[in-house]
Structure formats: C-alpha cells, structure tokens
C-alpha cells in the first residue's frame, strides 16, 4: 500500500496540530509522561493545537484531555506516543484510523532492549507499512523546530528557546540531541533537530531528503551509530551535497564500538573502512568528536563559502597566531601572502604587523584606543585579494561584540568566511560573548583548533560542491 | 663565572620576598605597570614581602616604594621587571649588585620584535651569564604558585585563586597560560604555572628539572613553540619520565607554523618529524590541542596509574557508551570482559546491564531512587579484576557530586583510575559540577573523547614508566 504513504517529513517538523499520548498523572518530566512534553511545547511557544490523549481524560495545562484519539473531531498532523510499549500497536492502529500520518514513538524498550523488544518493534514496522504511517523512533525524544516552537521531549529542559539558524542536526542518541547538550547556552544556530532513536521507519535518508529541501537548513550535521541502508544513503547524500554540506559524526569505528552501537539502538554498525571510503566518494565530510559535530557546522550557517584555501590570521596574541596557523595547515588551508597594499596598510600602524599571522598584541598594548585599530587591520586583511578566509583571535569580552557590530556590514560586503577564536580569563564572559557573536551570525569558538578546522571543512566542502555541480 | 650561578628555579616559585620594578602611576592593568602585579599578588594572598621599585618612589597599596633596589636593606629572592626595554640592562646590573639571583623580565620588545630587540636581548643574555642571575623571559607574564599566593602577571585577571593540585604547566605563550584561559572556572588542579616568554635563559629544560623534583607536581604539561636545545631536552625528559609523566603540546608542526613561531618568540621551531621521533624515544607524550594540553593531565593529578588497558564504561545513556568505547579503542584501550561475578551483580538489577558498556539508562528510568543503584553498579564494575580503568558517563548535576561523595572512599581503596564525562542541558550547572568533582580529586570532562583519551594516555605513560624503570 505504498501509494498511501506520506513520504515527506513536513508534518514531523511543521505540524499545525499535535496529539500527545501518555499519562497526565505525575507532574514528572520522564519518558511516559505526556505532561512534560506539553509543558515543554508551551514554554517553547508552540502555536499549533495540542491534544492530550490519556486514559484518565480530564484536563491538562488548560487543554481538554481525550481518552481516545477518535474523540478528537479536528484533523491531527502529528502524534507523539509516550505510552507503554504494549500499548503502541493499538494506538498506532487508532492513529491510522484517525488519519494521522506522522507518529513519533517516544516509548523505549523496543529493539534496543533485547529479543522481546525486537519482536514488538517488528510488529510496529508491520503496522506502519500497512497503514502508510511514517513513524519516528521508537526510543526517541523526537524533534525540535525553533521556528514552530515545536519540541517533543518529555524530559525537563533547562532552556525554553534556542538560537534559530541554519544547522539541521540529526542524531541517533538522546545524549547527542536534547538530553546531553546545553543547546541554548552554546548558542548553536539551529534550524531543526531530530533524534532518530531506533529508526524503525524514518531514518537518516529521510532526514537528509527533508533537510535538503528545507529552506531554513543550510548545513546538515548527523550523528550516526549505524546506517540502515548504506547504498541509498550514499546515493541520496551525493545529490544533497551539491546543495548543502553534509557532516557525519559516526562513532563505532572500532569493532568494540560497533558492538556497543548494536546494543544501544538494536542495529548493526557495519565495517568502518567501507563507510570511510563511501563517505569520501559521496562527498560526505566526517567530523571526529562530539564537539566538532556541534561546532564545525556553525561556519556554514552564517558564512559564505570560500573561493580558495588561502588563510589569514589576525590575532590579539602572538601565541594564538602560531597555534592557528599550524591548525590551518593540518586542515588543508594555506597561509595567505598579503599584497603590497595590505602590507603597507598594516605597516602604517607598525612595521611588525606586516605579515601573516598579523600579531596585533604589541600594537594593542601601546595605543590608546585599540578597537578602531583592530577593525582597520581586520578589514585590510579581509579585503586582500590573496585572502580567501580568516580566523580572528580576540578576547571573549563585550568590546569584541562592539568590534563586530562595526565590522559586520563590511564583512558582509567582503563576502569571505571568517571564524573567531575567543580567549579570556572568565568563562561565563567568554560564553556570553560567543552567544552574542553567534546571534550576529559570526561563528565563534573557544577552541582555536576547531575555529580553524571549520574553515578547512568549508574549503573542503567548496571543492565537493564544485565537483558535484560538474558531474 | 658559572660557579656563581644559582641553578635551581626555587626562588622563582617560592620566594620569601619579591621586588616589583615598574610604574606605579597609572592604575591600569598592563605590561609596564607594577601596580597591577602588586594587586594580583595581594588578591592571591602572597604571604612574603613585596618591594615596589619605581622612579616615582612614594607608596603603593600600603607598601613603601623604593626609587632603587639598593635602598632595600633586606635580602630579595625574586625580581619582576615591568620596565621599558632600554632600562632592563641597568636594572639587571643593580639586581646583580643587590644579590638578587632570580629575575623575571616581563618586558616586551626583545627578540620577538625584530632585529633591534634581538640585539637588546643578546645584551641581556651577556649580563645574565656574567652575573650568574637566572632570568625568565623577556616577554613573559611570569609564574603562578597557588601554594604561595604568588602570581606575577600585571594584567587584570578575573580570578584570584585557582584549585591547588598536581599539574605543573609550562607555556611559551601568555595565551596558553595566564592571558587566555579561565584557570579558575575550569577547575584545573594546578601545582605551578610558568610562562617562558622568549627563554633568553630559563627554558623548558630548567622547568622540567624543577618540576621533576617538586613534590607538589605529579604531571608536567608543556606548551612549546620551539625547543632551545633538543638533545638536552630529550636527555632530561628521559630521566624525568621515570618519575612523572611529561606531556607536550607543540604547535608549529607545519613549516608555516614554524615560521610564525619564529616571529612570535624570536626562535626557530625546527623540523617537526625529528621532534616527533625524539619525543617518542624520550617517552614524552604529545597532545594535539589546547584543550588536551589543559585537560589530559588532570587524570594524573588525582588518579593512580592503571595496571593495564582493560577499560570499562558505566553510562547513564546508551549513546554515551557507544561514543566512549569507540574513543577508547582509538586511545589504545581494550574493552574489559567482566567476570561472572560482576555480570551476576549487574544482572540482579537488570539483565540488560550485564555487559560493557553498562548502559544504565533504561534502569535509571524505572527505579525510584537511582543514585544508590548507580553507586552499586560503579563499584561492581570498578572491583572487577578484569577492569583496569573506567570512564563514567553521568549528568552534570549536583546529584552526581553526591554520588561521588559516597563513592570516593571506595574508589580510593580500589585504586584504579577513572574519568567522568558530564553531560547536561545547562552549561553553568555542568561546569559547577565539574569544578566540584575536580575539587574532590575526580577528573571530570565535558568532552567524551578527552575523558577517555586521558585514560589512554595514562595507560601509555604506565608503559613508558615501566620501560624507563627497567633501563
């Protein structure tokens, strides 16, 4: 009955109405509790309709609660199931009858929990296939769409908004999605986020296709423990990378890791060397740590692609320049040779500045108002026709935000990608500066190596895109 | 006149009296300003005597200021020079006459500033050699010794104490020492910290020797842009590693990086491949990022060395287990196979727990009070004779601190190294949990890969130490 199948994921991310199935009794944020999910949705500002569905009926957070979904007369776009595993089949059937085409199965204890769970999951897959429902999960916290105020996790969060931006994140683990990361405090510019869970139906290929067409998503970053259908993933990815970069953080490189991944989401992780080569052929860029998974894509959310790999550094400290230029060479960047014009502009401030990296430290120490000088040096370097991209090394303090308030319009005109490495002696101030820069569309980092590598990945992607466009 | 030379660095780190040379006029934290350094010393609780030396004379922060050091009748252990470069020679000579044997030359604009500066530095070296003075710098922020309340940087800091611990840090850049890192907020357990600057006299070899004998220092972590005398460094390091681990973060791997390093501190960085092989032969462990430079040594500050590389994970999330076990294999660790006893203990809580990684997630979700269960599982795993070391994956919340309050005495008895990867949705809470764990002597990390790699480095060092002891 493939024809009845709603293939897109739009209803998962942009539903006008959501039915949330689960207990309304305990006011406890936990899997199985619909109240937590409803609270999160309200705090995130979900504008659509919410229908609590619970055997207890009654009322929840000002919403009438229904004992069964067939009591709801209006159409429902998305269902979130936070119910015991044994009840999932019946509720899926009810959803099918009601005409709900998109269902998130939050419920745990399916394939990840051993043989009995795997049998239950198999039955879920049968219903899903028969009914044409698209199902995300089971064993998932669901989705986040800041533009819609949509968030489906039932767990307590310490944040009720995130920065809207261009990164579409997909993850196979709650840890690498809602459950384990301070998404707001880190200032990641997020378009959408999806926790796959056990991928009984909706998987990384569906998400790739959805993100590829999603105008809000400029870069796709995926954490994958396994890939359900390697050849299809590579085929789809190959098409997507002509439009948007695809980054993959795939642990389970080792045999041991693969075995652990198999236990965690009930699937087989496969041979890593095969993946490595397939990723390369498809133009998928692999990142190597959880931090890189979150932070490398930031450069694509706000910055243009570089025209080449000639890299400049403008640093408020000499040590920062040395660290960054070394990281740059490792990331495939080449130190830019400034034009005579740029060298003259820099030498006017101090002869010692006239080289790459530009070590501003000694100059900043002796001039009365260093901030206009920093802006002058940054613009001299960024305007240089021999420079394709740059990392700026600046203190993580409010003055740096002011500098970018002045620089931003010029940098937009110059249209070359930059990243900023922030240093400092007070962590909360550095983090606040980072968030403010991210909110301005300036990718900021607290690790010099990742600030630079992000530009290296940007250069790598430029080449992938060109290759994809030619073929 | 080598015989007159005071060879040790004790006076740099443990002076009973410090003369601080520089302007007392502007109340501005900047190089050249003695007032900033005096303020920092007082706030850090320096118990020794402070003698401001300034042409203006008068008084500073309640201390009588001397116009010349020869006016001071008491002996002086250490001088900190924050004076113009042209004045350094004269003041060095005065220090020599006064009998000061240890001088930090904070002053900039020496070899790092071009040919003229290099000439000035050469003259400094001549005075130093002739007089027997030991000189740190120029172009340095100096030293930090939390046990002494000693801190010599004149710049404004956002912290006035740091966690005392076992890590001796040395760095060739202000950025990778006082100037660029929130030492307090990160909770690094510090024994001493030294910014080398231009290394006109005191260099990495002297610091290695000092740290090797320093009872407070359990591990040495050095950021080096260059090595002044490679063969001597390797010879000394080879001896030191039989007593304490030596980690080196050495950027400038690339030709371009080496060139930038040469500009920054006025020296040549050398061929990286030669270093790489020399480090390996000497038993020096290289780390690859600024974050690793700061964070990897934490495991040596408080944890015993592992007896082998058999690695366990106890994780509150399944995804965390997969990420950590993969990182473990890359770090040279091997997943431990639990004994039947351990498997029985775990299976009593849930059959799904009886494997490595121990994914506690599903169990924690269904039991009323998860914390005693976590403690039980951790102790079952850590007591296993097949387990040499472990990473625990836990939420960065105050309950986790409570767990370790209970576990700590048992872990001390078990005497196997652990690291903790903290996750969460609120950054400041995660950071506060990290600091509290560090203060308890539990190495905590916000990056799973570094939490695991630290144990891998610990295993690597165990082998180096055994090899060094045999030879």
Short mmCIF file of C-alpha atoms in Angstrom, two decimals, chain A:
data_model
loop_
_atom_site.label_atom_id
_atom_site.label_comp_id
_atom_site.label_asym_id
_atom_site.label_seq_id
_atom_site.Cartn_x
_atom_site.Cartn_y
_atom_site.Cartn_z
CA UNK A 1 0.00 0.00 0.00
CA UNK A 2 2.96 2.26 -0.73
CA UNK A 3 0.69 4.72 -2.50
CA UNK A 4 -0.97 5.69 0.76
CA UNK A 5 2.34 6.52 2.33
CA UNK A 6 3.03 10.14 3.29
CA UNK A 7 6.65 10.33 2.28
CA UNK A 8 7.81 13.74 3.42
CA UNK A 9 8.71 14.64 6.98
CA UNK A 10 6.99 18.04 6.94
CA UNK A 11 4.36 17.01 9.45
CA UNK A 12 7.09 15.96 11.91
CA UNK A 13 8.64 19.42 11.89
CA UNK A 14 5.80 21.75 10.95
CA UNK A 15 2.59 20.29 12.35
CA UNK A 16 -0.44 22.54 12.86
CA UNK A 17 -1.74 20.11 15.48
CA UNK A 18 -0.12 17.55 17.76
CA UNK A 19 -1.72 14.75 19.76
CA UNK A 20 0.34 13.77 22.77
CA UNK A 21 -0.38 10.30 24.15
CA UNK A 22 0.67 9.43 27.68
CA UNK A 23 0.00 9.71 31.36
CA UNK A 24 -1.11 13.09 32.69
CA UNK A 25 -0.98 11.99 36.30
CA UNK A 26 2.51 12.53 37.59
CA UNK A 27 3.92 16.00 37.17
CA UNK A 28 7.30 14.47 36.49
CA UNK A 29 9.43 15.04 33.43
CA UNK A 30 10.09 11.49 32.28
CA UNK A 31 9.53 9.20 29.34
CA UNK A 32 5.91 8.02 29.62
CA UNK A 33 4.71 11.35 30.87
CA UNK A 34 2.76 13.49 28.43
CA UNK A 35 2.61 16.43 30.81
CA UNK A 36 6.35 17.10 30.48
CA UNK A 37 6.10 17.23 26.71
CA UNK A 38 3.09 19.56 26.83
CA UNK A 39 4.88 21.87 29.28
CA UNK A 40 7.96 21.98 27.05
CA UNK A 41 5.81 22.76 23.98
CA UNK A 42 4.06 25.61 25.77
CA UNK A 43 7.30 27.10 27.08
CA UNK A 44 8.84 26.92 23.60
CA UNK A 45 5.80 28.79 22.28
CA UNK A 46 4.14 26.18 20.09
CA UNK A 47 1.39 27.98 18.21
CA UNK A 48 -0.48 24.96 16.89
CA UNK A 49 -3.16 22.88 18.59
CA UNK A 50 -2.31 20.41 21.32
CA UNK A 51 -4.50 17.39 22.09
CA UNK A 52 -3.55 15.42 25.20
CA UNK A 53 -4.71 11.82 24.88
CA UNK A 54 -4.81 9.91 28.13
CA UNK A 55 -6.90 7.12 29.63
CA UNK A 56 -7.56 9.40 32.60
CA UNK A 57 -9.24 12.08 30.46
CA UNK A 58 -9.91 15.32 32.31
CA UNK A 59 -7.73 18.33 31.65
CA UNK A 60 -4.03 19.12 31.32
CA UNK A 61 -2.42 22.57 31.38
CA UNK A 62 -5.71 24.10 30.28
CA UNK A 63 -6.27 21.61 27.45
CA UNK A 64 -9.15 19.16 27.40
CA UNK A 65 -7.69 15.66 27.57
CA UNK A 66 -9.28 12.95 25.42
CA UNK A 67 -9.47 9.32 26.45
CA UNK A 68 -9.10 8.26 22.83
CA UNK A 69 -7.89 9.97 19.67
CA UNK A 70 -11.14 9.17 17.83
CA UNK A 71 -12.92 11.63 20.14
CA UNK A 72 -10.98 14.47 18.51
CA UNK A 73 -13.05 15.83 15.66
CA UNK A 74 -10.37 18.12 14.12
CA UNK A 75 -7.58 16.72 11.93
CA UNK A 76 -4.25 15.91 13.61
CA UNK A 77 -0.90 16.26 11.82
CA UNK A 78 1.46 14.62 14.31
CA UNK A 79 1.21 12.19 17.22
CA UNK A 80 3.78 11.82 19.99
CA UNK A 81 3.48 8.49 21.82
CA UNK A 82 4.70 8.40 25.41
CA UNK A 83 2.91 5.21 26.34
CA UNK A 84 3.95 1.71 27.47
CA UNK A 85 5.40 -0.48 24.68
CA UNK A 86 2.50 -2.94 24.83
CA UNK A 87 0.05 -0.14 24.02
CA UNK A 88 1.90 1.15 20.95
CA UNK A 89 0.32 -1.24 18.42
CA UNK A 90 -3.23 -0.41 19.39
CA UNK A 91 -2.58 3.34 19.43
CA UNK A 92 -0.82 3.18 16.06
CA UNK A 93 -3.91 1.50 14.63
CA UNK A 94 -6.10 4.22 16.16
CA UNK A 95 -3.83 6.88 14.66
CA UNK A 96 -4.17 5.20 11.25
CA UNK A 97 -7.97 5.20 11.52
CA UNK A 98 -7.93 8.85 12.60
CA UNK A 99 -5.81 9.67 9.55
CA UNK A 100 -2.67 10.73 11.44
CA UNK A 101 0.18 10.12 9.00
CA UNK A 102 3.14 11.07 11.17
CA UNK A 103 3.85 9.46 14.54
CA UNK A 104 6.79 9.84 16.92
CA UNK A 105 7.15 6.75 19.09
CA UNK A 106 8.98 8.03 22.15
CA UNK A 107 8.45 4.75 24.00
CA UNK A 108 11.54 2.78 25.00
CA UNK A 109 12.08 -0.99 25.41
CA UNK A 110 11.88 -1.98 21.77
CA UNK A 111 14.78 -3.41 19.69
CA UNK A 112 17.35 -1.75 21.95
CA UNK A 113 16.11 -3.84 24.90
CA UNK A 114 16.69 -7.32 23.54
CA UNK A 115 14.74 -10.04 21.73
CA UNK A 116 11.28 -9.38 23.14
CA UNK A 117 11.58 -5.71 22.31
CA UNK A 118 12.81 -6.53 18.82
CA UNK A 119 9.66 -8.63 18.26
CA UNK A 120 7.45 -5.75 19.42
CA UNK A 121 9.34 -3.41 17.08
CA UNK A 122 8.83 -5.80 14.17
CA UNK A 123 5.08 -5.66 14.79
CA UNK A 124 5.26 -1.86 14.84
CA UNK A 125 7.00 -1.91 11.47
CA UNK A 126 4.23 -4.12 10.07
CA UNK A 127 1.51 -1.69 11.18
CA UNK A 128 3.49 1.24 9.85
CA UNK A 129 3.97 -0.42 6.44
CA UNK A 130 0.34 -1.50 6.22
CA UNK A 131 -1.14 1.81 7.29
CA UNK A 132 1.16 4.18 5.43
CA UNK A 133 2.01 5.97 8.66
CA UNK A 134 5.51 7.44 8.91
CA UNK A 135 6.99 6.60 12.31
CA UNK A 136 9.99 8.18 14.01
CA UNK A 137 11.55 6.02 16.72
CA UNK A 138 10.85 4.12 18.89
CA UNK A 139 13.22 5.10 21.72
CA UNK A 140 13.42 8.75 20.70
CA UNK A 141 12.98 12.21 22.19
CA UNK A 142 11.61 13.33 18.85
CA UNK A 143 12.12 16.67 17.19
CA UNK A 144 12.84 20.35 17.75
CA UNK A 145 11.85 23.16 15.41
CA UNK A 146 12.51 26.56 16.97
CA UNK A 147 10.58 28.38 14.20
CA UNK A 148 7.45 26.45 15.20
CA UNK A 149 8.05 26.33 18.95
CA UNK A 150 7.91 22.58 18.48
CA UNK A 151 9.72 20.33 20.94
CA UNK A 152 8.56 16.82 21.76
CA UNK A 153 10.84 15.62 24.54
CA UNK A 154 9.01 14.86 27.80
CA UNK A 155 12.14 15.47 29.87
CA UNK A 156 12.90 18.56 31.91
CA UNK A 157 14.98 21.04 29.94
CA UNK A 158 16.93 23.95 31.33
CA UNK A 159 16.19 26.05 28.27
CA UNK A 160 12.99 27.18 26.56
CA UNK A 161 14.36 28.67 23.39
CA UNK A 162 17.35 28.13 21.16
CA UNK A 163 19.06 30.36 18.62
CA UNK A 164 17.39 30.00 15.23
CA UNK A 165 19.85 29.44 12.45
CA UNK A 166 20.88 27.23 9.59
CA UNK A 167 22.06 23.95 11.12
CA UNK A 168 19.89 20.86 10.69
CA UNK A 169 21.05 18.34 13.29
CA UNK A 170 20.16 14.67 13.27
CA UNK A 171 21.25 12.28 15.97
CA UNK A 172 20.85 8.67 16.89
CA UNK A 173 21.09 9.32 20.59
CA UNK A 174 19.33 11.44 23.16
CA UNK A 175 22.76 12.28 24.55
CA UNK A 176 23.77 13.91 21.28
CA UNK A 177 20.48 15.77 20.90
CA UNK A 178 18.18 17.07 23.62
CA UNK A 179 19.39 15.06 26.55
CA UNK A 180 23.05 15.80 26.74
CA UNK A 181 23.83 19.23 25.50
CA UNK A 182 23.14 22.78 26.65
CA UNK A 183 21.76 23.81 23.26
CA UNK A 184 20.82 27.31 24.36
CA UNK A 185 23.93 28.12 26.39
CA UNK A 186 26.16 27.08 23.50
CA UNK A 187 24.40 29.41 21.07
CA UNK A 188 24.21 26.89 18.22
CA UNK A 189 22.23 28.35 15.31
CA UNK A 190 19.64 25.58 14.84
CA UNK A 191 17.12 25.15 12.02
CA UNK A 192 15.78 21.75 13.11
CA UNK A 193 16.92 18.90 15.31
CA UNK A 194 15.85 15.26 15.12
CA UNK A 195 16.59 12.33 17.44
CA UNK A 196 16.25 9.18 15.31
CA UNK A 197 16.04 6.61 18.06
CA UNK A 198 15.75 3.04 16.75
CA UNK A 199 14.88 4.13 13.19
CA UNK A 200 12.14 1.53 12.69
CA UNK A 201 10.87 3.63 9.76
CA UNK A 202 12.08 7.26 9.46
CA UNK A 203 15.86 7.22 9.17
CA UNK A 204 18.87 9.26 8.14
CA UNK A 205 17.95 9.06 4.45
CA UNK A 206 14.52 10.58 5.05
CA UNK A 207 16.07 13.33 7.17
CA UNK A 208 18.73 14.04 4.53
CA UNK A 209 15.99 14.46 1.93
CA UNK A 210 13.89 16.65 4.19
CA UNK A 211 16.80 18.87 5.22
CA UNK A 212 17.93 19.09 1.61
CA UNK A 213 14.63 20.76 0.67
CA UNK A 214 14.19 22.73 3.90
CA UNK A 215 14.93 26.40 3.12
CA UNK A 216 15.91 27.09 6.75
CA UNK A 217 18.61 24.40 6.74
CA UNK A 218 21.94 25.44 5.24
CA UNK A 219 24.09 22.59 6.55
CA UNK A 220 23.31 19.08 7.77
CA UNK A 221 25.16 17.59 10.73
CA UNK A 222 24.38 13.98 11.61
CA UNK A 223 25.41 11.71 14.45
CA UNK A 224 25.02 8.14 13.23
CA UNK A 225 25.78 4.94 15.10
CA UNK A 226 24.80 2.93 12.07
CA UNK A 227 23.39 3.49 8.60
CA UNK A 228 20.34 1.41 7.79
CA UNK A 229 20.85 1.27 4.04
CA UNK A 230 24.34 2.30 3.05
CA UNK A 231 23.97 2.42 -0.74
CA UNK A 232 20.79 4.52 -0.57
CA UNK A 233 22.32 6.87 1.99
CA UNK A 234 25.35 7.44 -0.23
CA UNK A 235 23.19 7.90 -3.33
CA UNK A 236 20.98 10.48 -1.63
CA UNK A 237 23.93 12.18 0.08
CA UNK A 238 25.71 12.53 -3.26
CA UNK A 239 22.75 14.57 -4.52
CA UNK A 240 22.34 16.58 -1.32
CA UNK A 241 25.97 17.71 -1.19
CA UNK A 242 25.54 19.60 -4.45
CA UNK A 243 23.15 21.83 -2.49
CA UNK A 244 24.27 21.67 1.16
CA UNK A 245 27.20 20.31 3.13
CA UNK A 246 26.62 17.01 4.92
CA UNK A 247 28.76 16.35 8.01
CA UNK A 248 28.72 12.98 9.75
CA UNK A 249 29.89 12.15 13.27
CA UNK A 250 29.96 8.39 13.28
CA UNK A 251 31.41 6.65 16.30
CA UNK A 252 31.53 2.88 16.23
CA UNK A 253 34.69 2.91 14.11
CA UNK A 254 36.10 0.12 16.19
CA UNK A 255 34.71 -3.42 16.31
CA UNK A 256 34.03 -2.87 20.00
CA UNK A 257 32.23 0.39 19.28
CA UNK A 258 30.18 -1.28 16.59
CA UNK A 259 29.12 -3.96 19.07
CA UNK A 260 28.13 -1.33 21.64
CA UNK A 261 26.17 0.56 18.99
CA UNK A 262 24.34 -2.64 18.12
CA UNK A 263 23.26 -2.99 21.74
CA UNK A 264 22.22 0.63 22.01
CA UNK A 265 19.81 1.03 19.14
CA UNK A 266 19.39 -2.59 18.11
CA UNK A 267 21.15 -2.45 14.75
CA UNK A 268 24.40 -3.36 13.13
CA UNK A 269 27.06 -0.69 12.68
CA UNK A 270 29.00 -2.27 9.82
CA UNK A 271 32.58 -2.09 8.73
CA UNK A 272 34.03 1.33 9.24
CA UNK A 273 36.54 1.27 6.42
CA UNK A 274 33.72 0.72 3.94
CA UNK A 275 31.93 3.73 5.36
CA UNK A 276 35.04 5.86 5.29
CA UNK A 277 35.56 5.30 1.59
CA UNK A 278 31.84 5.58 0.78
CA UNK A 279 31.60 8.90 2.63
CA UNK A 280 34.53 10.25 0.68
CA UNK A 281 33.06 9.17 -2.64
CA UNK A 282 29.67 10.65 -1.77
CA UNK A 283 31.18 13.94 -0.63
CA UNK A 284 30.11 13.48 2.99
CA UNK A 285 32.55 15.10 5.44
CA UNK A 286 33.33 13.19 8.60
CA UNK A 287 33.92 15.00 11.90
CA UNK A 288 35.78 13.36 14.75
CA UNK A 289 34.29 14.38 18.06
CA UNK A 290 31.03 15.37 19.68
CA UNK A 291 32.33 18.93 19.90
CA UNK A 292 33.07 19.00 16.19
CA UNK A 293 29.60 17.56 15.43
CA UNK A 294 28.02 20.56 17.17
CA UNK A 295 30.53 23.29 16.30
CA UNK A 296 32.03 22.73 12.85
CA UNK A 297 28.70 23.27 11.03
CA UNK A 298 28.36 26.76 12.57
CA UNK A 299 30.59 28.20 9.84
CA UNK A 300 28.07 27.13 7.18
CA UNK A 301 25.07 28.63 8.97
CA UNK A 302 26.15 32.24 8.53
CA UNK A 303 29.27 32.43 6.36
CA UNK A 304 29.70 32.35 2.57
CA UNK A 305 31.81 29.58 1.06
CA UNK A 306 35.47 30.43 0.47
CA UNK A 307 36.74 30.81 -3.10
CA UNK A 308 40.03 29.14 -2.19
CA UNK A 309 42.13 27.95 0.73
CA UNK A 310 44.35 31.00 1.30
CA UNK A 311 44.04 31.66 5.01
CA UNK A 312 44.84 34.68 7.15
CA UNK A 313 45.01 35.16 10.90
CA UNK A 314 44.53 38.40 12.75
CA UNK A 315 45.37 37.73 16.36
CA UNK A 316 45.46 39.81 19.51
CA UNK A 317 48.14 37.42 20.80
CA UNK A 318 51.27 36.01 19.16
CA UNK A 319 50.73 32.56 20.63
CA UNK A 320 47.28 32.43 19.09
CA UNK A 321 48.75 33.05 15.66
CA UNK A 322 51.20 30.17 15.95
CA UNK A 323 48.53 27.72 17.12
CA UNK A 324 46.07 28.75 14.43
CA UNK A 325 48.46 28.68 11.50
CA UNK A 326 49.57 25.21 12.45
CA UNK A 327 45.98 24.01 12.79
CA UNK A 328 45.28 25.64 9.43
CA UNK A 329 47.92 23.67 7.58
CA UNK A 330 46.57 20.46 9.14
CA UNK A 331 43.07 21.44 7.99
CA UNK A 332 44.18 21.88 4.38
CA UNK A 333 44.49 25.67 4.43
CA UNK A 334 47.49 27.56 3.06
CA UNK A 335 48.84 30.72 4.70
CA UNK A 336 47.96 33.70 2.50
CA UNK A 337 50.68 36.01 1.22
CA UNK A 338 49.42 39.56 1.59
CA UNK A 339 49.56 42.03 -1.31
CA UNK A 340 51.88 45.03 -1.11
CA UNK A 341 48.83 47.23 -0.47
CA UNK A 342 47.82 45.24 2.59
CA UNK A 343 51.39 45.14 3.87
CA UNK A 344 51.57 48.93 3.53
CA UNK A 345 48.27 49.42 5.35
CA UNK A 346 49.47 47.22 8.20
CA UNK A 347 52.96 48.71 8.31
CA UNK A 348 51.44 52.16 8.73
CA UNK A 349 50.28 51.02 12.20
CA UNK A 350 53.51 49.15 12.92
CA UNK A 351 56.18 47.50 10.75
CA UNK A 352 55.85 44.36 12.88
CA UNK A 353 52.25 43.87 11.76
CA UNK A 354 53.12 43.44 8.10
CA UNK A 355 52.99 39.65 7.94
CA UNK A 356 50.58 36.73 8.25
CA UNK A 357 49.65 35.89 11.04
CA UNK A 358 49.08 39.52 11.98
CA UNK A 359 50.15 39.60 15.64
CA UNK A 360 48.36 42.67 16.93
CA UNK A 361 49.43 42.10 20.54
CA UNK A 362 52.36 44.52 20.77
CA UNK A 363 50.46 47.26 18.92
CA UNK A 364 47.32 46.93 21.03
CA UNK A 365 49.43 47.23 24.18
CA UNK A 366 50.73 50.69 23.24
CA UNK A 367 47.85 52.51 21.56
CA UNK A 368 45.22 54.40 23.47
CA UNK A 369 42.11 53.08 21.74
CA UNK A 370 42.86 49.70 20.22
CA UNK A 371 39.40 48.91 18.89
CA UNK A 372 39.37 51.10 15.77
CA UNK A 373 42.86 49.77 15.01
CA UNK A 374 41.64 46.17 15.24
CA UNK A 375 38.80 46.95 12.86
CA UNK A 376 41.23 48.61 10.44
CA UNK A 377 43.59 45.63 10.49
CA UNK A 378 40.78 43.08 10.05
CA UNK A 379 39.34 44.95 7.08
CA UNK A 380 42.77 45.43 5.48
CA UNK A 381 43.37 41.68 5.67
CA UNK A 382 39.86 40.58 4.66
CA UNK A 383 39.89 42.90 1.62
CA UNK A 384 43.18 41.46 0.38
CA UNK A 385 42.66 39.66 -2.94
CA UNK A 386 45.12 36.99 -1.80
CA UNK A 387 42.97 36.11 1.22
CA UNK A 388 40.07 33.64 0.95
CA UNK A 389 39.19 33.16 4.60
CA UNK A 390 40.41 34.10 8.07
CA UNK A 391 40.32 33.29 11.75
CA UNK A 392 40.34 36.21 14.16
CA UNK A 393 41.78 35.68 17.63
CA UNK A 394 40.17 38.08 20.08
CA UNK A 395 39.37 38.32 23.79
CA UNK A 396 35.98 36.99 24.86
CA UNK A 397 34.75 40.31 26.26
CA UNK A 398 31.99 42.75 25.37
CA UNK A 399 34.36 45.04 23.42
CA UNK A 400 34.72 42.24 20.91
CA UNK A 401 30.98 42.29 20.34
CA UNK A 402 31.25 46.04 19.68
CA UNK A 403 34.04 45.43 17.18
CA UNK A 404 31.79 43.08 15.22
CA UNK A 405 28.88 45.49 15.41
CA UNK A 406 31.10 47.85 13.41
CA UNK A 407 32.68 45.19 11.22
CA UNK A 408 29.59 43.15 10.35
CA UNK A 409 28.27 45.23 7.39
CA UNK A 410 31.77 45.43 5.87
CA UNK A 411 32.33 41.71 6.31
CA UNK A 412 29.01 41.00 4.59
CA UNK A 413 30.17 43.11 1.63
CA UNK A 414 33.56 41.41 1.51
CA UNK A 415 31.79 38.03 1.44
CA UNK A 416 34.60 35.82 2.70
CA UNK A 417 34.12 33.37 5.55
CA UNK A 418 35.59 34.06 8.97
CA UNK A 419 35.63 32.30 12.30
CA UNK A 420 36.55 33.80 15.67
CA UNK A 421 38.55 32.14 18.41
CA UNK A 422 37.74 33.76 21.75
CA UNK A 423 40.10 33.56 24.70
CA UNK A 424 39.86 35.03 28.17
CA UNK A 425 40.16 34.53 31.87
CA UNK A 426 36.48 34.41 32.79
CA UNK A 427 34.46 31.58 31.32
CA UNK A 428 30.93 32.97 31.62
CA UNK A 429 32.01 36.21 29.93
CA UNK A 430 33.64 34.26 27.11
CA UNK A 431 30.49 32.16 26.67
CA UNK A 432 28.27 35.24 26.69
CA UNK A 433 30.48 36.89 24.04
CA UNK A 434 30.27 33.70 21.99
CA UNK A 435 26.47 33.68 22.17
CA UNK A 436 26.27 37.33 21.16
CA UNK A 437 28.56 36.77 18.19
CA UNK A 438 26.58 33.70 17.12
CA UNK A 439 23.36 35.74 17.36
CA UNK A 440 25.00 38.26 14.98
CA UNK A 441 25.92 35.45 12.58
CA UNK A 442 29.61 35.36 13.47
CA UNK A 443 30.82 31.79 14.13
CA UNK A 444 32.71 31.89 17.43
CA UNK A 445 34.73 29.17 19.15
CA UNK A 446 36.58 28.59 22.42
CA UNK A 447 38.97 26.08 20.80
CA UNK A 448 41.49 27.51 18.32
CA UNK A 449 41.79 24.18 16.51
CA UNK A 450 38.03 23.94 15.85
CA UNK A 451 37.76 27.60 14.81
CA UNK A 452 40.37 26.93 12.14
CA UNK A 453 39.23 23.44 11.19
CA UNK A 454 35.74 24.79 10.50
CA UNK A 455 37.20 26.96 7.74
CA UNK A 456 39.19 23.98 6.47
CA UNK A 457 35.95 21.99 6.25
CA UNK A 458 34.39 24.94 4.45
CA UNK A 459 37.16 24.80 1.82
CA UNK A 460 36.75 21.02 1.55
CA UNK A 461 33.03 21.45 1.00
CA UNK A 462 33.57 24.12 -1.66
CA UNK A 463 35.53 21.58 -3.67
CA UNK A 464 32.91 18.88 -3.10
CA UNK A 465 30.19 21.23 -4.28
CA UNK A 466 32.10 22.19 -7.41
CA UNK A 467 32.77 18.54 -8.19
CA UNK A 468 29.09 17.68 -7.59
CA UNK A 469 27.91 20.52 -9.83
CA UNK A 470 30.17 19.41 -12.66
CA UNK A 471 29.09 15.76 -12.58
#
